[in-house]
Amino acid sequence: MGEALERAAQVLDRARRVVAFTGAGISAESGIPTFRDPGGLWAHFRPEEVATAEAFERDPDRVWAWYQQRRRVIEAAQPNPGHYALAAMEPYFEEFTVVTQNVDRLHHRAGSHHVIELHGTLLEYHCHRCGRPYTEEPLPAETAPYCPVCGGRIRPSVVWFGELLPAAAFAAAEQAVDRCEVLLSIGTSGEVYPAAGLVWRAKAMGATVVEINPAPSELSTAADILIRQKAGSALPELVRRLQQYRQQARP
Ligand code: OAD
């Protein structure tokens, strides 16, 4: 275990461009439930009832209320040492890009500057019909507001199953992945595509893939280095060792 961390610190020390690809697991230690772990969100709710356009069109208020409940959890949460460690890594590299599947904005709150949100964010809203952003406050807890322009219903700006990922975000993520020498895959089951395909893409392009996850995932076989620890303890230790390497005089 310690040996895997040391190898990861060594490859990071030699790298100039790094991508951190994150999933719900990095926010688990902030008290935000994951999706597929025992007790995760998909153990209690069926995705097709709360996380598809069809579900929203059938019952907008139910879907709205479910996301507003999740928003309250997110707003009450704080970034954890895993998020802070990724923010602390940034200055050690020419390029350090966080590509996240999370909608909670905790990477931003922890101070990361280059964050690509592949699945949108739960903290912004737009009209499901005309697409206009919606910024009126306060937001109701139970009822999806109506668009003041077209009368459509307002939805959170997250990506639902069956929807396309934001094209600009995905293209930027692909670019970062193609350029990186190391990809850290952190707290994701790797079951949701096209996001998970980025890890395989990095591997195909020759990057060293490091997985940080206490449990095996669909991406474990892509990984060159497996760190079987929680992100909140592994990442701060990784930064500490990287700092040590960088402080050592180079020939
Ligand atoms: P999952 O719930 O599928 O996977 C969470 C992963 O985090 C698992 O592999 C856990 O082992 C791991 N994990 C749990 N605690 C951890 C910790 N403290 N440190 C590190 N890892 C930990 O979540 P995602 O992979 O993010 O999409 O799910 C991908 C997408 O599926 C989500 O973005 C969401 C969901 O449906 C949409 O809503 C479109």
PDB file of C-alpha atoms and ligand atoms in Angstrom:
ATOM      1  CA  MET A   1       0.000   0.000   0.000  1.00  0.00           C
ATOM      2  CA  GLY A   2       2.648   2.485   1.069  1.00  0.00           C
ATOM      3  CA  GLU A   3       4.702   1.232  -1.833  1.00  0.00           C
ATOM      4  CA  ALA A   4       1.942   2.076  -4.327  1.00  0.00           C
ATOM      5  CA  LEU A   5       1.747   5.581  -2.894  1.00  0.00           C
ATOM      6  CA  GLU A   6       5.493   5.977  -3.223  1.00  0.00           C
ATOM      7  CA  ARG A   7       5.430   4.835  -6.863  1.00  0.00           C
ATOM      8  CA  ALA A   8       2.596   7.267  -7.555  1.00  0.00           C
ATOM      9  CA  ALA A   9       4.578  10.101  -5.945  1.00  0.00           C
ATOM     10  CA  GLN A  10       7.557   9.189  -8.134  1.00  0.00           C
ATOM     11  CA  VAL A  11       5.598   9.272 -11.394  1.00  0.00           C
ATOM     12  CA  LEU A  12       3.988  12.554 -10.341  1.00  0.00           C
ATOM     13  CA  ASP A  13       7.401  14.004  -9.581  1.00  0.00           C
ATOM     14  CA  ARG A  14       8.463  13.369 -13.189  1.00  0.00           C
ATOM     15  CA  ALA A  15       5.191  14.578 -14.735  1.00  0.00           C
ATOM     16  CA  ARG A  16       4.399  18.015 -16.126  1.00  0.00           C
ATOM     17  CA  ARG A  17       0.767  17.487 -17.088  1.00  0.00           C
ATOM     18  CA  VAL A  18      -1.701  15.683 -14.865  1.00  0.00           C
ATOM     19  CA  VAL A  19      -5.436  14.965 -14.935  1.00  0.00           C
ATOM     20  CA  ALA A  20      -7.381  14.105 -11.798  1.00  0.00           C
ATOM     21  CA  PHE A  21     -10.555  12.279 -12.868  1.00  0.00           C
ATOM     22  CA  THR A  22     -12.954  12.239  -9.938  1.00  0.00           C
ATOM     23  CA  GLY A  23     -16.250  10.629  -8.983  1.00  0.00           C
ATOM     24  CA  ALA A  24     -18.630  10.559  -6.069  1.00  0.00           C
ATOM     25  CA  GLY A  25     -16.110   8.717  -3.866  1.00  0.00           C
ATOM     26  CA  ILE A  26     -13.993  11.837  -3.372  1.00  0.00           C
ATOM     27  CA  SER A  27     -16.982  13.597  -1.801  1.00  0.00           C
ATOM     28  CA  ALA A  28     -18.022  10.610   0.340  1.00  0.00           C
ATOM     29  CA  GLU A  29     -15.879  11.801   3.234  1.00  0.00           C
ATOM     30  CA  SER A  30     -17.715  15.137   3.061  1.00  0.00           C
ATOM     31  CA  GLY A  31     -20.900  13.235   3.900  1.00  0.00           C
ATOM     32  CA  ILE A  32     -22.339  13.230   0.371  1.00  0.00           C
ATOM     33  CA  PRO A  33     -23.656   9.786  -0.577  1.00  0.00           C
ATOM     34  CA  THR A  34     -22.207   7.990  -3.602  1.00  0.00           C
ATOM     35  CA  PHE A  35     -24.425   6.236  -6.149  1.00  0.00           C
ATOM     36  CA  ARG A  36     -23.413   2.585  -6.320  1.00  0.00           C
ATOM     37  CA  ASP A  37     -21.875   1.779  -2.925  1.00  0.00           C
ATOM     38  CA  PRO A  38     -24.077  -0.177  -0.484  1.00  0.00           C
ATOM     39  CA  GLY A  39     -26.447   2.457   0.884  1.00  0.00           C
ATOM     40  CA  GLY A  40     -25.704   4.730  -2.098  1.00  0.00           C
ATOM     41  CA  LEU A  41     -28.367   6.766  -3.895  1.00  0.00           C
ATOM     42  CA  TRP A  42     -29.112   4.097  -6.484  1.00  0.00           C
ATOM     43  CA  ALA A  43     -29.848   1.616  -3.683  1.00  0.00           C
ATOM     44  CA  HIS A  44     -32.782   3.833  -2.654  1.00  0.00           C
ATOM     45  CA  PHE A  45     -33.931   5.421  -5.899  1.00  0.00           C
ATOM     46  CA  ARG A  46     -34.294   4.172  -9.444  1.00  0.00           C
ATOM     47  CA  PRO A  47     -32.278   6.378 -11.813  1.00  0.00           C
ATOM     48  CA  GLU A  48     -35.044   6.226 -14.427  1.00  0.00           C
ATOM     49  CA  GLU A  49     -37.460   7.788 -11.906  1.00  0.00           C
ATOM     50  CA  VAL A  50     -35.295  10.737 -10.870  1.00  0.00           C
ATOM     51  CA  ALA A  51     -32.426  11.186 -13.308  1.00  0.00           C
ATOM     52  CA  THR A  52     -33.858  11.189 -16.835  1.00  0.00           C
ATOM     53  CA  ALA A  53     -35.598  13.787 -19.003  1.00  0.00           C
ATOM     54  CA  GLU A  54     -38.580  11.419 -19.263  1.00  0.00           C
ATOM     55  CA  ALA A  55     -38.930  11.334 -15.465  1.00  0.00           C
ATOM     56  CA  PHE A  56     -38.826  15.134 -15.319  1.00  0.00           C
ATOM     57  CA  GLU A  57     -41.390  15.505 -18.084  1.00  0.00           C
ATOM     58  CA  ARG A  58     -43.683  12.998 -16.352  1.00  0.00           C
ATOM     59  CA  ASP A  59     -43.388  14.469 -12.845  1.00  0.00           C
ATOM     60  CA  PRO A  60     -41.270  17.647 -12.732  1.00  0.00           C
ATOM     61  CA  ASP A  61     -42.077  18.381  -9.097  1.00  0.00           C
ATOM     62  CA  ARG A  62     -40.896  14.985  -7.861  1.00  0.00           C
ATOM     63  CA  VAL A  63     -37.601  15.276  -9.714  1.00  0.00           C
ATOM     64  CA  TRP A  64     -37.218  18.915  -8.623  1.00  0.00           C
ATOM     65  CA  ALA A  65     -37.782  18.047  -4.964  1.00  0.00           C
ATOM     66  CA  TRP A  66     -35.259  15.178  -5.142  1.00  0.00           C
ATOM     67  CA  TYR A  67     -32.530  17.470  -6.470  1.00  0.00           C
ATOM     68  CA  GLN A  68     -33.365  20.259  -4.022  1.00  0.00           C
ATOM     69  CA  GLN A  69     -32.968  17.734  -1.212  1.00  0.00           C
ATOM     70  CA  ARG A  70     -29.543  16.764  -2.625  1.00  0.00           C
ATOM     71  CA  ARG A  71     -28.683  20.442  -2.934  1.00  0.00           C
ATOM     72  CA  ARG A  72     -29.341  20.958   0.776  1.00  0.00           C
ATOM     73  CA  VAL A  73     -26.928  18.108   1.570  1.00  0.00           C
ATOM     74  CA  ILE A  74     -24.279  19.605  -0.720  1.00  0.00           C
ATOM     75  CA  GLU A  75     -24.643  23.096   0.699  1.00  0.00           C
ATOM     76  CA  ALA A  76     -24.270  21.804   4.243  1.00  0.00           C
ATOM     77  CA  ALA A  77     -21.127  19.844   3.277  1.00  0.00           C
ATOM     78  CA  GLN A  78     -17.533  21.054   3.306  1.00  0.00           C
ATOM     79  CA  PRO A  79     -14.644  20.024   1.057  1.00  0.00           C
ATOM     80  CA  ASN A  80     -12.533  17.309   2.694  1.00  0.00           C
ATOM     81  CA  PRO A  81      -8.742  16.726   2.749  1.00  0.00           C
ATOM     82  CA  GLY A  82      -8.982  14.895  -0.606  1.00  0.00           C
ATOM     83  CA  HIS A  83     -10.405  17.976  -2.369  1.00  0.00           C
ATOM     84  CA  TYR A  84      -7.866  20.241  -0.645  1.00  0.00           C
ATOM     85  CA  ALA A  85      -4.969  17.968  -1.596  1.00  0.00           C
ATOM     86  CA  LEU A  86      -5.905  18.188  -5.294  1.00  0.00           C
ATOM     87  CA  ALA A  87      -6.010  21.987  -5.028  1.00  0.00           C
ATOM     88  CA  ALA A  88      -2.588  21.898  -3.331  1.00  0.00           C
ATOM     89  CA  MET A  89      -1.110  19.791  -6.170  1.00  0.00           C
ATOM     90  CA  GLU A  90      -1.890  22.374  -8.866  1.00  0.00           C
ATOM     91  CA  PRO A  91       1.223  24.565  -8.530  1.00  0.00           C
ATOM     92  CA  TYR A  92       3.551  21.578  -8.907  1.00  0.00           C
ATOM     93  CA  PHE A  93       2.637  21.043 -12.561  1.00  0.00           C
ATOM     94  CA  GLU A  94       2.541  22.947 -15.849  1.00  0.00           C
ATOM     95  CA  GLU A  95      -1.042  21.733 -16.267  1.00  0.00           C
ATOM     96  CA  PHE A  96      -3.228  20.201 -13.604  1.00  0.00           C
ATOM     97  CA  THR A  97      -6.828  19.620 -14.642  1.00  0.00           C
ATOM     98  CA  VAL A  98      -9.596  18.220 -12.489  1.00  0.00           C
ATOM     99  CA  VAL A  99     -12.144  16.410 -14.659  1.00  0.00           C
ATOM    100  CA  THR A 100     -15.070  15.621 -12.414  1.00  0.00           C
ATOM    101  CA  GLN A 101     -18.309  13.689 -12.725  1.00  0.00           C
ATOM    102  CA  ASN A 102     -19.527  15.363  -9.553  1.00  0.00           C
ATOM    103  CA  VAL A 103     -22.152  18.095  -9.502  1.00  0.00           C
ATOM    104  CA  ASP A 104     -21.346  19.414  -6.008  1.00  0.00           C
ATOM    105  CA  ARG A 105     -18.746  22.123  -6.784  1.00  0.00           C
ATOM    106  CA  LEU A 106     -16.573  20.970  -3.852  1.00  0.00           C
ATOM    107  CA  HIS A 107     -13.425  21.073  -6.017  1.00  0.00           C
ATOM    108  CA  HIS A 108     -14.053  24.768  -6.678  1.00  0.00           C
ATOM    109  CA  ARG A 109     -14.736  25.428  -3.010  1.00  0.00           C
ATOM    110  CA  ALA A 110     -11.459  23.703  -2.088  1.00  0.00           C
ATOM    111  CA  GLY A 111      -9.555  26.057  -4.395  1.00  0.00           C
ATOM    112  CA  SER A 112      -8.943  24.074  -7.607  1.00  0.00           C
ATOM    113  CA  HIS A 113      -8.758  26.491 -10.544  1.00  0.00           C
ATOM    114  CA  HIS A 114      -9.032  24.183 -13.559  1.00  0.00           C
ATOM    115  CA  VAL A 115     -12.153  22.092 -13.053  1.00  0.00           C
ATOM    116  CA  ILE A 116     -14.139  20.532 -15.901  1.00  0.00           C
ATOM    117  CA  GLU A 117     -17.643  19.452 -14.905  1.00  0.00           C
ATOM    118  CA  LEU A 118     -18.650  16.577 -17.168  1.00  0.00           C
ATOM    119  CA  HIS A 119     -22.091  16.069 -15.619  1.00  0.00           C
ATOM    120  CA  GLY A 120     -22.976  19.713 -15.049  1.00  0.00           C
ATOM    121  CA  THR A 121     -23.751  21.177 -11.651  1.00  0.00           C
ATOM    122  CA  LEU A 122     -26.580  20.972  -9.187  1.00  0.00           C
ATOM    123  CA  LEU A 123     -26.038  24.610  -8.223  1.00  0.00           C
ATOM    124  CA  GLU A 124     -27.257  26.119 -11.501  1.00  0.00           C
ATOM    125  CA  TYR A 125     -30.592  25.869 -13.312  1.00  0.00           C
ATOM    126  CA  HIS A 126     -32.076  26.323 -16.747  1.00  0.00           C
ATOM    127  CA  CYS A 127     -35.342  25.941 -18.591  1.00  0.00           C
ATOM    128  CA  HIS A 128     -35.920  22.393 -19.795  1.00  0.00           C
ATOM    129  CA  ARG A 129     -37.811  23.763 -22.828  1.00  0.00           C
ATOM    130  CA  CYS A 130     -35.921  26.824 -24.070  1.00  0.00           C
ATOM    131  CA  GLY A 131     -32.582  26.291 -22.335  1.00  0.00           C
ATOM    132  CA  ARG A 132     -32.300  29.787 -20.835  1.00  0.00           C
ATOM    133  CA  PRO A 133     -30.378  29.998 -17.562  1.00  0.00           C
ATOM    134  CA  TYR A 134     -32.579  30.613 -14.515  1.00  0.00           C
ATOM    135  CA  THR A 135     -31.138  32.605 -11.625  1.00  0.00           C
ATOM    136  CA  GLU A 136     -34.160  33.765  -9.640  1.00  0.00           C
ATOM    137  CA  GLU A 137     -34.091  33.276  -5.875  1.00  0.00           C
ATOM    138  CA  PRO A 138     -35.361  31.922  -3.607  1.00  0.00           C
ATOM    139  CA  LEU A 139     -35.877  28.515  -5.144  1.00  0.00           C
ATOM    140  CA  PRO A 140     -38.929  26.535  -4.062  1.00  0.00           C
ATOM    141  CA  ALA A 141     -38.257  23.248  -2.262  1.00  0.00           C
ATOM    142  CA  GLU A 142     -41.039  21.168  -3.781  1.00  0.00           C
ATOM    143  CA  THR A 143     -42.214  22.657  -7.070  1.00  0.00           C
ATOM    144  CA  ALA A 144     -40.217  23.183 -10.255  1.00  0.00           C
ATOM    145  CA  PRO A 145     -40.502  26.890 -11.155  1.00  0.00           C
ATOM    146  CA  TYR A 146     -41.816  28.051 -14.529  1.00  0.00           C
ATOM    147  CA  CYS A 147     -39.610  29.819 -17.045  1.00  0.00           C
ATOM    148  CA  PRO A 148     -40.517  33.537 -17.115  1.00  0.00           C
ATOM    149  CA  VAL A 149     -39.821  33.597 -20.861  1.00  0.00           C
ATOM    150  CA  CYS A 150     -41.439  30.486 -22.339  1.00  0.00           C
ATOM    151  CA  GLY A 151     -43.418  28.941 -19.500  1.00  0.00           C
ATOM    152  CA  GLY A 152     -41.364  25.709 -19.564  1.00  0.00           C
ATOM    153  CA  ARG A 153     -40.277  24.050 -16.342  1.00  0.00           C
ATOM    154  CA  ILE A 154     -36.981  24.861 -14.655  1.00  0.00           C
ATOM    155  CA  ARG A 155     -34.531  22.011 -14.002  1.00  0.00           C
ATOM    156  CA  PRO A 156     -31.116  21.647 -12.390  1.00  0.00           C
ATOM    157  CA  SER A 157     -28.226  21.937 -14.857  1.00  0.00           C
ATOM    158  CA  VAL A 158     -27.071  18.368 -14.347  1.00  0.00           C
ATOM    159  CA  VAL A 159     -26.685  15.787 -17.100  1.00  0.00           C
ATOM    160  CA  TRP A 160     -29.329  13.082 -16.949  1.00  0.00           C
ATOM    161  CA  PHE A 161     -29.086   9.548 -18.254  1.00  0.00           C
ATOM    162  CA  GLY A 162     -29.668   9.543 -21.987  1.00  0.00           C
ATOM    163  CA  GLU A 163     -28.530  13.164 -22.382  1.00  0.00           C
ATOM    164  CA  LEU A 164     -25.397  14.368 -24.104  1.00  0.00           C
ATOM    165  CA  LEU A 165     -22.508  15.654 -22.037  1.00  0.00           C
ATOM    166  CA  PRO A 166     -21.780  19.371 -22.457  1.00  0.00           C
ATOM    167  CA  ALA A 167     -19.785  19.346 -25.703  1.00  0.00           C
ATOM    168  CA  ALA A 168     -17.248  22.038 -24.791  1.00  0.00           C
ATOM    169  CA  ALA A 169     -16.534  20.422 -21.410  1.00  0.00           C
ATOM    170  CA  PHE A 170     -16.064  16.994 -22.943  1.00  0.00           C
ATOM    171  CA  ALA A 171     -13.781  18.339 -25.691  1.00  0.00           C
ATOM    172  CA  ALA A 172     -11.686  20.172 -23.078  1.00  0.00           C
ATOM    173  CA  ALA A 173     -11.478  17.000 -21.003  1.00  0.00           C
ATOM    174  CA  GLU A 174     -10.333  14.984 -24.028  1.00  0.00           C
ATOM    175  CA  GLN A 175      -7.641  17.546 -24.755  1.00  0.00           C
ATOM    176  CA  ALA A 176      -6.372  17.479 -21.177  1.00  0.00           C
ATOM    177  CA  VAL A 177      -6.417  13.678 -21.184  1.00  0.00           C
ATOM    178  CA  ASP A 178      -4.508  13.478 -24.462  1.00  0.00           C
ATOM    179  CA  ARG A 179      -1.780  15.751 -23.093  1.00  0.00           C
ATOM    180  CA  CYS A 180      -1.406  14.272 -19.620  1.00  0.00           C
ATOM    181  CA  GLU A 181       1.421  12.018 -18.513  1.00  0.00           C
ATOM    182  CA  VAL A 182      -0.393  10.860 -15.377  1.00  0.00           C
ATOM    183  CA  LEU A 183      -4.104  10.357 -14.802  1.00  0.00           C
ATOM    184  CA  LEU A 184      -5.350   9.933 -11.249  1.00  0.00           C
ATOM    185  CA  SER A 185      -8.705   8.081 -11.230  1.00  0.00           C
ATOM    186  CA  ILE A 186     -10.226   8.882  -7.856  1.00  0.00           C
ATOM    187  CA  GLY A 187     -13.420   7.610  -6.229  1.00  0.00           C
ATOM    188  CA  THR A 188     -15.268   6.460  -9.301  1.00  0.00           C
ATOM    189  CA  SER A 189     -16.818   3.116 -10.190  1.00  0.00           C
ATOM    190  CA  GLY A 190     -16.038   3.794 -13.866  1.00  0.00           C
ATOM    191  CA  GLU A 191     -19.422   2.454 -14.891  1.00  0.00           C
ATOM    192  CA  VAL A 192     -20.821   5.527 -16.599  1.00  0.00           C
ATOM    193  CA  TYR A 193     -19.856   6.373 -20.168  1.00  0.00           C
ATOM    194  CA  PRO A 194     -18.663   8.404 -21.964  1.00  0.00           C
ATOM    195  CA  ALA A 195     -16.940   9.826 -18.842  1.00  0.00           C
ATOM    196  CA  ALA A 196     -15.223   6.549 -17.895  1.00  0.00           C
ATOM    197  CA  GLY A 197     -13.890   6.212 -21.438  1.00  0.00           C
ATOM    198  CA  LEU A 198     -11.510   9.086 -20.679  1.00  0.00           C
ATOM    199  CA  VAL A 199      -9.469   6.818 -18.425  1.00  0.00           C
ATOM    200  CA  TRP A 200      -9.109   4.202 -21.141  1.00  0.00           C
ATOM    201  CA  ARG A 201      -8.245   6.970 -23.571  1.00  0.00           C
ATOM    202  CA  ALA A 202      -5.470   8.235 -21.266  1.00  0.00           C
ATOM    203  CA  LYS A 203      -4.091   4.731 -21.011  1.00  0.00           C
ATOM    204  CA  ALA A 204      -4.180   4.251 -24.792  1.00  0.00           C
ATOM    205  CA  MET A 205      -2.294   7.549 -25.170  1.00  0.00           C
ATOM    206  CA  GLY A 206       0.465   6.250 -22.910  1.00  0.00           C
ATOM    207  CA  ALA A 207      -0.344   8.010 -19.618  1.00  0.00           C
ATOM    208  CA  THR A 208       0.350   6.291 -16.319  1.00  0.00           C
ATOM    209  CA  VAL A 209      -3.011   5.594 -14.664  1.00  0.00           C
ATOM    210  CA  VAL A 210      -3.204   5.651 -10.867  1.00  0.00           C
ATOM    211  CA  GLU A 211      -6.419   4.502  -9.189  1.00  0.00           C
ATOM    212  CA  ILE A 212      -7.280   5.751  -5.696  1.00  0.00           C
ATOM    213  CA  ASN A 213     -10.264   3.811  -4.429  1.00  0.00           C
ATOM    214  CA  PRO A 214     -10.682   1.551  -1.378  1.00  0.00           C
ATOM    215  CA  ALA A 215     -12.525  -0.978  -3.569  1.00  0.00           C
ATOM    216  CA  PRO A 216     -11.935  -2.411  -7.054  1.00  0.00           C
ATOM    217  CA  SER A 217     -13.721  -0.611  -9.887  1.00  0.00           C
ATOM    218  CA  GLU A 218     -14.394  -1.119 -13.582  1.00  0.00           C
ATOM    219  CA  LEU A 219     -11.270   0.965 -14.169  1.00  0.00           C
ATOM    220  CA  SER A 220      -8.917  -1.061 -11.979  1.00  0.00           C
ATOM    221  CA  THR A 221      -7.641  -3.081 -14.921  1.00  0.00           C
ATOM    222  CA  ALA A 222      -6.645   0.168 -16.667  1.00  0.00           C
ATOM    223  CA  ALA A 223      -4.547   1.214 -13.684  1.00  0.00           C
ATOM    224  CA  ASP A 224      -0.763   0.881 -13.528  1.00  0.00           C
ATOM    225  CA  ILE A 225      -0.768   1.738  -9.823  1.00  0.00           C
ATOM    226  CA  LEU A 226      -3.567   0.828  -7.396  1.00  0.00           C
ATOM    227  CA  ILE A 227      -3.875   2.764  -4.137  1.00  0.00           C
ATOM    228  CA  ARG A 228      -6.493   0.958  -2.111  1.00  0.00           C
ATOM    229  CA  GLN A 229      -7.237   3.769   0.329  1.00  0.00           C
ATOM    230  CA  LYS A 230      -9.784   6.473   0.826  1.00  0.00           C
ATOM    231  CA  ALA A 231      -9.122   9.662  -1.112  1.00  0.00           C
ATOM    232  CA  GLY A 232      -9.170  11.747   2.081  1.00  0.00           C
ATOM    233  CA  SER A 233      -6.107   9.971   3.446  1.00  0.00           C
ATOM    234  CA  ALA A 234      -4.279   8.905   0.240  1.00  0.00           C
ATOM    235  CA  LEU A 235      -4.277  12.300  -1.503  1.00  0.00           C
ATOM    236  CA  PRO A 236      -2.813  14.382   1.358  1.00  0.00           C
ATOM    237  CA  GLU A 237      -0.076  11.766   1.765  1.00  0.00           C
ATOM    238  CA  LEU A 238       0.595  11.845  -1.990  1.00  0.00           C
ATOM    239  CA  VAL A 239       0.990  15.642  -1.888  1.00  0.00           C
ATOM    240  CA  ARG A 240       3.306  15.386   1.105  1.00  0.00           C
ATOM    241  CA  ARG A 241       5.585  12.930  -0.699  1.00  0.00           C
ATOM    242  CA  LEU A 242       5.475  14.932  -3.933  1.00  0.00           C
ATOM    243  CA  GLN A 243       6.522  18.048  -2.009  1.00  0.00           C
ATOM    244  CA  GLN A 244       9.434  16.117  -0.541  1.00  0.00           C
ATOM    245  CA  TYR A 245      10.620  15.036  -3.997  1.00  0.00           C
ATOM    246  CA  ARG A 246      10.300  18.532  -5.424  1.00  0.00           C
ATOM    247  CA  GLN A 247      12.255  20.025  -2.542  1.00  0.00           C
ATOM    248  CA  GLN A 248      15.165  17.698  -3.180  1.00  0.00           C
ATOM    249  CA  ALA A 249      17.919  19.274  -5.246  1.00  0.00           C
ATOM    250  CA  ARG A 250      17.986  18.056  -8.820  1.00  0.00           C
ATOM    251  CA  PRO A 251      21.255  17.332 -10.606  1.00  0.00           C
TER     252      PRO A 251
HETATM  253  P1  OAD B   1     -20.284   5.576  -7.904  1.00  0.00           P
HETATM  254  O1  OAD B   1     -21.223   5.635  -6.757  1.00  0.00           O
HETATM  255  O2  OAD B   1     -20.663   4.747  -9.074  1.00  0.00           O
HETATM  256  O3  OAD B   1     -18.848   5.071  -7.394  1.00  0.00           O
HETATM  257  C1  OAD B   1     -18.255   5.609  -6.261  1.00  0.00           C
HETATM  258  C2  OAD B   1     -16.877   4.994  -6.121  1.00  0.00           C
HETATM  259  O4  OAD B   1     -16.199   5.664  -5.052  1.00  0.00           O
HETATM  260  C3  OAD B   1     -16.849   3.507  -5.786  1.00  0.00           C
HETATM  261  O5  OAD B   1     -15.941   2.850  -6.668  1.00  0.00           O
HETATM  262  C4  OAD B   1     -16.344   3.449  -4.334  1.00  0.00           C
HETATM  263  O6  OAD B   1     -15.555   2.288  -4.060  1.00  0.00           O
HETATM  264  C5  OAD B   1     -15.506   4.703  -4.275  1.00  0.00           C
HETATM  265  N1  OAD B   1     -15.341   5.300  -2.935  1.00  0.00           N
HETATM  266  C6  OAD B   1     -16.199   5.305  -1.894  1.00  0.00           C
HETATM  267  N2  OAD B   1     -15.698   5.987  -0.851  1.00  0.00           N
HETATM  268  C7  OAD B   1     -14.484   6.447  -1.249  1.00  0.00           C
HETATM  269  C8  OAD B   1     -13.459   7.247  -0.632  1.00  0.00           C
HETATM  270  N3  OAD B   1     -13.596   7.708   0.618  1.00  0.00           N
HETATM  271  N4  OAD B   1     -12.335   7.522  -1.341  1.00  0.00           N
HETATM  272  C9  OAD B   1     -12.195   7.048  -2.616  1.00  0.00           C
HETATM  273  N5  OAD B   1     -13.122   6.295  -3.242  1.00  0.00           N
HETATM  274  C10 OAD B   1     -14.254   6.004  -2.579  1.00  0.00           C
HETATM  275  O7  OAD B   1     -19.992   7.111  -8.334  1.00  0.00           O
HETATM  276  P2  OAD B   1     -19.425   7.658  -9.715  1.00  0.00           P
HETATM  277  O8  OAD B   1     -18.390   6.768 -10.286  1.00  0.00           O
HETATM  278  O9  OAD B   1     -19.107   9.096  -9.519  1.00  0.00           O
HETATM  279  O10 OAD B   1     -24.054  10.371 -13.060  1.00  0.00           O
HETATM  280  O11 OAD B   1     -20.719   7.582 -10.628  1.00  0.00           O
HETATM  281  C11 OAD B   1     -20.644   8.041 -11.946  1.00  0.00           C
HETATM  282  C12 OAD B   1     -21.936   8.694 -12.326  1.00  0.00           C
HETATM  283  O12 OAD B   1     -23.023   7.808 -12.060  1.00  0.00           O
HETATM  284  C13 OAD B   1     -22.306   9.922 -11.525  1.00  0.00           C
HETATM  285  O13 OAD B   1     -21.692  11.096 -12.023  1.00  0.00           O
HETATM  286  C14 OAD B   1     -23.778   9.990 -11.701  1.00  0.00           C
HETATM  287  C15 OAD B   1     -24.113   8.553 -11.448  1.00  0.00           C
HETATM  288  O14 OAD B   1     -25.282   8.084 -11.965  1.00  0.00           O
HETATM  289  C16 OAD B   1     -25.165  11.048 -13.371  1.00  0.00           C
HETATM  290  O15 OAD B   1     -25.981  11.373 -12.535  1.00  0.00           O
HETATM  291  C17 OAD B   1     -25.265  11.361 -14.832  1.00  0.00           C
END
